[in-house]
PDB file of C-alpha atoms and ligand atoms in Angstrom:
ATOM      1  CA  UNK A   1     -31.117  25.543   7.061  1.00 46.00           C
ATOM      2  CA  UNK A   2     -29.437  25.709   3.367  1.00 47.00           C
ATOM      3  CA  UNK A   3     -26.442  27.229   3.355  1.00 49.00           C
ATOM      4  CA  UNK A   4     -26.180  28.284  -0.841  1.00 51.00           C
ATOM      5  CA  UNK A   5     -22.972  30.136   0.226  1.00 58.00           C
ATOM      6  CA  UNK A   6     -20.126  28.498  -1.431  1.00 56.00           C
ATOM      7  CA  UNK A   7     -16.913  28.432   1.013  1.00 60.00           C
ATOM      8  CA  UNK A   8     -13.803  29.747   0.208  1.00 78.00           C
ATOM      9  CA  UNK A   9     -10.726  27.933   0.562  1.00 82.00           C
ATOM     10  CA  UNK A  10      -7.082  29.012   0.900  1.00 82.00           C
ATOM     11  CA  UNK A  11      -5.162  27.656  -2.009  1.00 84.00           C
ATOM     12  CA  UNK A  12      -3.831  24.806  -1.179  1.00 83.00           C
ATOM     13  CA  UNK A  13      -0.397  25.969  -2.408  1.00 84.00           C
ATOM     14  CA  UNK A  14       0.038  27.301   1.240  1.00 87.00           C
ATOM     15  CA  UNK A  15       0.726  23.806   2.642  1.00 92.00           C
ATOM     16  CA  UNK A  16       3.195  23.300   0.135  1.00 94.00           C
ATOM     17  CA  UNK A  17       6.847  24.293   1.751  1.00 94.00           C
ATOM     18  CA  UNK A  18      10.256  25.330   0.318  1.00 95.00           C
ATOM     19  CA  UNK A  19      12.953  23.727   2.532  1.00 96.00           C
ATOM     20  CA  UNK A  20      15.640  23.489  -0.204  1.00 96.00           C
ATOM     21  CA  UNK A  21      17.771  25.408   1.712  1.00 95.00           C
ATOM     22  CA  UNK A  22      16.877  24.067   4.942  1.00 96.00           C
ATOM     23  CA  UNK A  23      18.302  20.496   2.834  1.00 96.00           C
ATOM     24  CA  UNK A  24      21.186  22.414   1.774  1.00 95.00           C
ATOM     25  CA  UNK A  25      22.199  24.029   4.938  1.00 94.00           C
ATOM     26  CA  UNK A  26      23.041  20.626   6.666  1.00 90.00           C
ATOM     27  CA  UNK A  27      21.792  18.875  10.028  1.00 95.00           C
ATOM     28  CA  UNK A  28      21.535  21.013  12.713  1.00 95.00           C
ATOM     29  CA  UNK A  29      19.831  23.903  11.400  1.00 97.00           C
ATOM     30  CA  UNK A  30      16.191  24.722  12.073  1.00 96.00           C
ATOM     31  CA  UNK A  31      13.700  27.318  10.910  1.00 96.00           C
ATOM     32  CA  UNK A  32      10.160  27.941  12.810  1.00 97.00           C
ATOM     33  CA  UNK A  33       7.333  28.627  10.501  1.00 94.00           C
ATOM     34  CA  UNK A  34       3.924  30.175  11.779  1.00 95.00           C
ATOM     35  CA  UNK A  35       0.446  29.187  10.507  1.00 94.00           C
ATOM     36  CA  UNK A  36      -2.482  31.242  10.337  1.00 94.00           C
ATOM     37  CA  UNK A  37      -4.887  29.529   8.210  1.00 91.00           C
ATOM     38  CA  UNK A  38      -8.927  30.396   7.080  1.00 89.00           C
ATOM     39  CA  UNK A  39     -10.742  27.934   5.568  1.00 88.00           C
ATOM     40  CA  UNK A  40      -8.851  25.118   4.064  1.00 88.00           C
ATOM     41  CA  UNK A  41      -9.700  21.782   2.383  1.00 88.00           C
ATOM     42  CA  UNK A  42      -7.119  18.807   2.722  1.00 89.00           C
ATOM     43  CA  UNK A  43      -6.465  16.605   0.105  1.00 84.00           C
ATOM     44  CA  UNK A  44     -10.181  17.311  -1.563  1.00 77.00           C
ATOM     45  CA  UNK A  45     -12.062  15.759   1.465  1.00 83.00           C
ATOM     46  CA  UNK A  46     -11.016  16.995   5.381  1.00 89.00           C
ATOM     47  CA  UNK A  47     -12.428  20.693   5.929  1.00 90.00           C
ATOM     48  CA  UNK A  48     -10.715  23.124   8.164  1.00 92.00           C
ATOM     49  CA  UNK A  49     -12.450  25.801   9.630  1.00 90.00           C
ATOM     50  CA  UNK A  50      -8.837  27.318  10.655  1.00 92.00           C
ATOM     51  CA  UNK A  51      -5.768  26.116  11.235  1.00 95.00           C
ATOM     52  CA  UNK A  52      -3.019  27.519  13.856  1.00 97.00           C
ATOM     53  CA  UNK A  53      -0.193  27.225  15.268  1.00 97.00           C
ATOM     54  CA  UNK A  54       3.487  27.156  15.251  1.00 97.00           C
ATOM     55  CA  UNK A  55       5.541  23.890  13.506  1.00 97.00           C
ATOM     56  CA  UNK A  56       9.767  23.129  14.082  1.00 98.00           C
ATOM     57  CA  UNK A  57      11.518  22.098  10.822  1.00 98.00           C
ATOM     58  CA  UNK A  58      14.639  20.861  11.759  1.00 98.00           C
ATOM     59  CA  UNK A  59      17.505  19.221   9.582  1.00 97.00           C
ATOM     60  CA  UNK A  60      18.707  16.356  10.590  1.00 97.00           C
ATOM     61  CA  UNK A  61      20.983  13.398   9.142  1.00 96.00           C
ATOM     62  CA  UNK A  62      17.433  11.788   7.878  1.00 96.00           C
ATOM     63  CA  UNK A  63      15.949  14.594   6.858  1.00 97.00           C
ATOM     64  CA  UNK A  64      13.543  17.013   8.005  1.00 97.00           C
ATOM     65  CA  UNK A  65      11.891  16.559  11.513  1.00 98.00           C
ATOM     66  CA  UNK A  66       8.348  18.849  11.971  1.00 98.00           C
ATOM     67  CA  UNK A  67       7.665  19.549  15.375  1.00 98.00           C
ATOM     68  CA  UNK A  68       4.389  21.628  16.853  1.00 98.00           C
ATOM     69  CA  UNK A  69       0.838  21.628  17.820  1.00 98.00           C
ATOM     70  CA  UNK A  70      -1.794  23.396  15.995  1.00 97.00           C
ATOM     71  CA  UNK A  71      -5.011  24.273  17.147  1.00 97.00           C
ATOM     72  CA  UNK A  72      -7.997  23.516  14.346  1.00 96.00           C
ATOM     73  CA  UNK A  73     -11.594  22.821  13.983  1.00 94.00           C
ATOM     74  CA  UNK A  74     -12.262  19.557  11.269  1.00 93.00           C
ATOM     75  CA  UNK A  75     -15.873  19.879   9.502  1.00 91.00           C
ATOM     76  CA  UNK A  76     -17.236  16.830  10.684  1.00 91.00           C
ATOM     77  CA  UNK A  77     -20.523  15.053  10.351  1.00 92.00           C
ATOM     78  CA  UNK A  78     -23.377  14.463  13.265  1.00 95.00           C
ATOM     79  CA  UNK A  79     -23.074  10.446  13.836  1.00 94.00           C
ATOM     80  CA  UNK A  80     -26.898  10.541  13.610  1.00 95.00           C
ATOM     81  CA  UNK A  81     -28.188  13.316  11.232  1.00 96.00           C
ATOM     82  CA  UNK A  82     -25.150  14.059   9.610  1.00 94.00           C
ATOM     83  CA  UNK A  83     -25.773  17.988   9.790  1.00 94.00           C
ATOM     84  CA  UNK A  84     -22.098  18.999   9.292  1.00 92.00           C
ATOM     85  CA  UNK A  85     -20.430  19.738  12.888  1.00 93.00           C
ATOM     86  CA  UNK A  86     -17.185  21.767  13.585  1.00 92.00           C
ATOM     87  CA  UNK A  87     -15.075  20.040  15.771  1.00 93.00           C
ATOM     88  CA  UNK A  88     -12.220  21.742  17.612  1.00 94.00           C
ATOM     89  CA  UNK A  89      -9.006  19.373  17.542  1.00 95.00           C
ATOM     90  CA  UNK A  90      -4.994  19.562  18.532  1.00 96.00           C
ATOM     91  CA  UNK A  91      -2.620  18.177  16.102  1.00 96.00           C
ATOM     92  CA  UNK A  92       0.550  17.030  18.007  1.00 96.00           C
ATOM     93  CA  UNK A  93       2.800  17.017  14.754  1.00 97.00           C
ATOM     94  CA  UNK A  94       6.184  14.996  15.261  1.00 97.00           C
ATOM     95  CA  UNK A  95       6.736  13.606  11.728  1.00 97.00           C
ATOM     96  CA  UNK A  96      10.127  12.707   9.892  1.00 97.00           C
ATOM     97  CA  UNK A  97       9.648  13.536   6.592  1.00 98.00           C
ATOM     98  CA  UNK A  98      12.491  11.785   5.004  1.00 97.00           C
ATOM     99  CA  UNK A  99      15.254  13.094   2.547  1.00 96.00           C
ATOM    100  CA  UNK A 100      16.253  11.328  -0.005  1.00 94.00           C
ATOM    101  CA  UNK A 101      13.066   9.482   0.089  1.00 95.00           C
ATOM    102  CA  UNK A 102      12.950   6.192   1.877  1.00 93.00           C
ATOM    103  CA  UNK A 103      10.601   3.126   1.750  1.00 93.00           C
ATOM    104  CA  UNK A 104      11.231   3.385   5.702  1.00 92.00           C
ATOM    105  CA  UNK A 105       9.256   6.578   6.131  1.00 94.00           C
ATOM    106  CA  UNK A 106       5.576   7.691   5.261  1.00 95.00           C
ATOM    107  CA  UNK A 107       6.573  10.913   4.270  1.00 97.00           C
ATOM    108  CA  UNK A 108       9.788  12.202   1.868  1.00 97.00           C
ATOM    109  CA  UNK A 109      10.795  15.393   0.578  1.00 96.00           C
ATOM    110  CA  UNK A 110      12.734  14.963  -3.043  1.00 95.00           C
ATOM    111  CA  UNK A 111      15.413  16.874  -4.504  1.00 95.00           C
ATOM    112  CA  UNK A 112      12.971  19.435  -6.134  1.00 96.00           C
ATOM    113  CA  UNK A 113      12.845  20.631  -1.629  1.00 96.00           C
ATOM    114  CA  UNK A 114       9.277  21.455  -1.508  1.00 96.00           C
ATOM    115  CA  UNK A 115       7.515  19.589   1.383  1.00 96.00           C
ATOM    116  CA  UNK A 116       3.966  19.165   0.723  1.00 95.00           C
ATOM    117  CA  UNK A 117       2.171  19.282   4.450  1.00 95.00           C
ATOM    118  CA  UNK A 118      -1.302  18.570   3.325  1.00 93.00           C
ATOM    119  CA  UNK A 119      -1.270  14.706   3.675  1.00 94.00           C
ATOM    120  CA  UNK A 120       0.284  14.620   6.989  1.00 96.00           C
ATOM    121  CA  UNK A 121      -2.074  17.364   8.221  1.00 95.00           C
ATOM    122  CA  UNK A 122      -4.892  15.164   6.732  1.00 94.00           C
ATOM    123  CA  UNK A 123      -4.419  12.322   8.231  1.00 94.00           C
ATOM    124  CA  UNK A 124      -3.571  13.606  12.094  1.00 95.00           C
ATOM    125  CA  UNK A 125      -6.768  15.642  11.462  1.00 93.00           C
ATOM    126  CA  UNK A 126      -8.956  12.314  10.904  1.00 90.00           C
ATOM    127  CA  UNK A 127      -7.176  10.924  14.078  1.00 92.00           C
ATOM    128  CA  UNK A 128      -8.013  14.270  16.365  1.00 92.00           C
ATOM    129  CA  UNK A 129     -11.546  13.312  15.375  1.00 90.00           C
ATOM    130  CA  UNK A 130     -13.361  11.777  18.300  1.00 89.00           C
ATOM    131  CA  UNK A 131     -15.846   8.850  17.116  1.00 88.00           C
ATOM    132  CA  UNK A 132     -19.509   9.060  17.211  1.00 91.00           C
ATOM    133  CA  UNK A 133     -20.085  13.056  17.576  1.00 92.00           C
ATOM    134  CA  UNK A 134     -23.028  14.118  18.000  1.00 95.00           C
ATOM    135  CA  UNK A 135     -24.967  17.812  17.121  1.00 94.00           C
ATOM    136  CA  UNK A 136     -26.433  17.963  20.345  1.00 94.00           C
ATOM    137  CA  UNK A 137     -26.805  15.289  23.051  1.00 94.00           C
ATOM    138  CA  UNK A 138     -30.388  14.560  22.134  1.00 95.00           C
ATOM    139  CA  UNK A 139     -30.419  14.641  18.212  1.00 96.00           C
ATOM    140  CA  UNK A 140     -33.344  12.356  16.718  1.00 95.00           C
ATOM    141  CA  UNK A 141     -31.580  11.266  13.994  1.00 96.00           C
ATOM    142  CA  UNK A 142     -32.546  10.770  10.662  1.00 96.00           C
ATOM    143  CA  UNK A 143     -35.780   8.509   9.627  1.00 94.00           C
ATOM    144  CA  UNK A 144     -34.488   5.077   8.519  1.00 91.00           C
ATOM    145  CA  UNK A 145     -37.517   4.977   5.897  1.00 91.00           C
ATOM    146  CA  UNK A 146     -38.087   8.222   4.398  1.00 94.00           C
ATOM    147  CA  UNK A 147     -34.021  10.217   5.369  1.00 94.00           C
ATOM    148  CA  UNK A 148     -36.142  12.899   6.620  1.00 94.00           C
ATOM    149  CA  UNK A 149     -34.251  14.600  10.189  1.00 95.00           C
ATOM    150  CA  UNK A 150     -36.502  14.110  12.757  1.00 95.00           C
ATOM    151  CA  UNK A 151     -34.932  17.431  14.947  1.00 95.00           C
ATOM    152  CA  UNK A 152     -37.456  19.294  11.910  1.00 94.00           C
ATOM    153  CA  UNK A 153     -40.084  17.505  13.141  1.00 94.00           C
ATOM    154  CA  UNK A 154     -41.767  14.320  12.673  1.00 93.00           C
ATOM    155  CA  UNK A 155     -42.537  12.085   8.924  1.00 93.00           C
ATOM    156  CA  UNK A 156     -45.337  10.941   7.901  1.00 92.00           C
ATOM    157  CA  UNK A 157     -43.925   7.272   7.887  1.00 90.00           C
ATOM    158  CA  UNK A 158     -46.032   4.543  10.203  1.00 83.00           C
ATOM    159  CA  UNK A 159     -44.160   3.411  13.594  1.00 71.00           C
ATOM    160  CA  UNK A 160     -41.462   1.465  12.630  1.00 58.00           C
ATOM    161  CA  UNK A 161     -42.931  -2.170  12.302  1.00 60.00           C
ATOM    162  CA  UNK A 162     -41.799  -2.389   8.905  1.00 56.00           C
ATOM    163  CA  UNK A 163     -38.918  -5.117   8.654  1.00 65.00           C
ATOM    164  CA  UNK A 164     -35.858  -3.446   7.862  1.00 66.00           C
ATOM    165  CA  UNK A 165     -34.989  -5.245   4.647  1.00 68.00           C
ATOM    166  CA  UNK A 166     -38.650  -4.487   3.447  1.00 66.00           C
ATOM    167  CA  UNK A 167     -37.925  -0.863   4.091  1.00 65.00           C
ATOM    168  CA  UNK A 168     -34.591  -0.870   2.063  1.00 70.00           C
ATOM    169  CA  UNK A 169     -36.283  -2.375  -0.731  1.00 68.00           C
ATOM    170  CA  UNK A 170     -39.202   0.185  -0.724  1.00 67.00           C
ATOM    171  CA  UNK A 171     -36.249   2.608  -0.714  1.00 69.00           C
ATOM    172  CA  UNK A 172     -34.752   1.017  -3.250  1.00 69.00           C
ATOM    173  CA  UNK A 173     -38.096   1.041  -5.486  1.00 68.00           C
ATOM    174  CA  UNK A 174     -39.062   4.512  -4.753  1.00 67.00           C
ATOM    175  CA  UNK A 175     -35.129   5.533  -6.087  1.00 68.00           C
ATOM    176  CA  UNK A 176     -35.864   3.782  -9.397  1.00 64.00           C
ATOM    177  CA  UNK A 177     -39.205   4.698 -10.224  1.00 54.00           C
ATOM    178  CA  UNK A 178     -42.824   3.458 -10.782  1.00 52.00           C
TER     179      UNK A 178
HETATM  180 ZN1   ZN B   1     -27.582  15.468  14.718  1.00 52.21          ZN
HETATM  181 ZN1   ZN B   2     -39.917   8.768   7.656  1.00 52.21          ZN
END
């Protein structure tokens, strides 16, 4: 299962928002924005196979309020063989983003008006992630000794009597060399 097909990401430009005139039109006003997102990488590390949904900006006397829920799927990671794992997640967004910027908020949006979603969306995507997810119910898991997965079949590595610390170190001596 290699996958040489290198994946294609929106730029990441499109979580990057205008709202100067949202700041300039005073509290009260509002503006509903629609996303329809492929492939996207957060901040360099969270994967999103899509990303949809509707989000609320609304001016207030603080700032900018986002409200919505977005439907996504987060590339996550098998808790036993790693194999990567889409996992579909809701993002309940409710998130001040504070203007001018405040040490009393998480998240600001400065005089220059653009409102950079990416770290918010980032971070409520890590939370949506349930713990301990698993490829299928009965994955084998990786070998402890030798990394191999076991769901390919079985190593060549004796049952394991080997102490754990001796097996680190033969890992360890194998990774440097004769
Ligand atoms: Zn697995
Ligand atoms: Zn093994």
């Amino acid at each position: 299962m290699t996958n040489t097909q290198r994946p294609q990401f929106v730029n990441p430009r499109v979580f990057k928002f205008n709202v100067g005139f949202l700041l300039a039109q005073g509290p009260g006003h509002q503006r509903v924005i629609e996303l329809d997102l492929p492939r996207a990488r957060l901040v360099d590390d969270t994967e999103l196979d899509f990303l949809r949904g509707e989000l609320r900006f609304s001016r207030n006397s603080r700032g900018i309020l986002i409200q919505g829920t977005l439907q996504s799927r987060v590339v996550g990671e098998c808790a036993r063989c790693l194999t990567p794992i889409p996992i579909p997640v809701t993002l309940g967004i409710e998130e001040l983003f504070s203007h001018p910027p405040s040490a009393d908020f998480p998240y600001s949006v400065d005089d220059t008006g653009i409102l950079d979603l990416a770290p918010l969306l980032r971070e409520e995507a890590i939370l949506a992630m349930p713990m301990g997810v698993l490829c299928r119910p009965d994955c084998a898991g990786l070998c402890p000794t030798c990394g191999q997965d076991l769901n390919q079949g079985a190593c060549d590595c004796p049952p394991d009597d080997i102490d754990p610390r001796w097996a680190m170190l033969r890992a360890h001596l194998d990774q440097t060399g004769d």
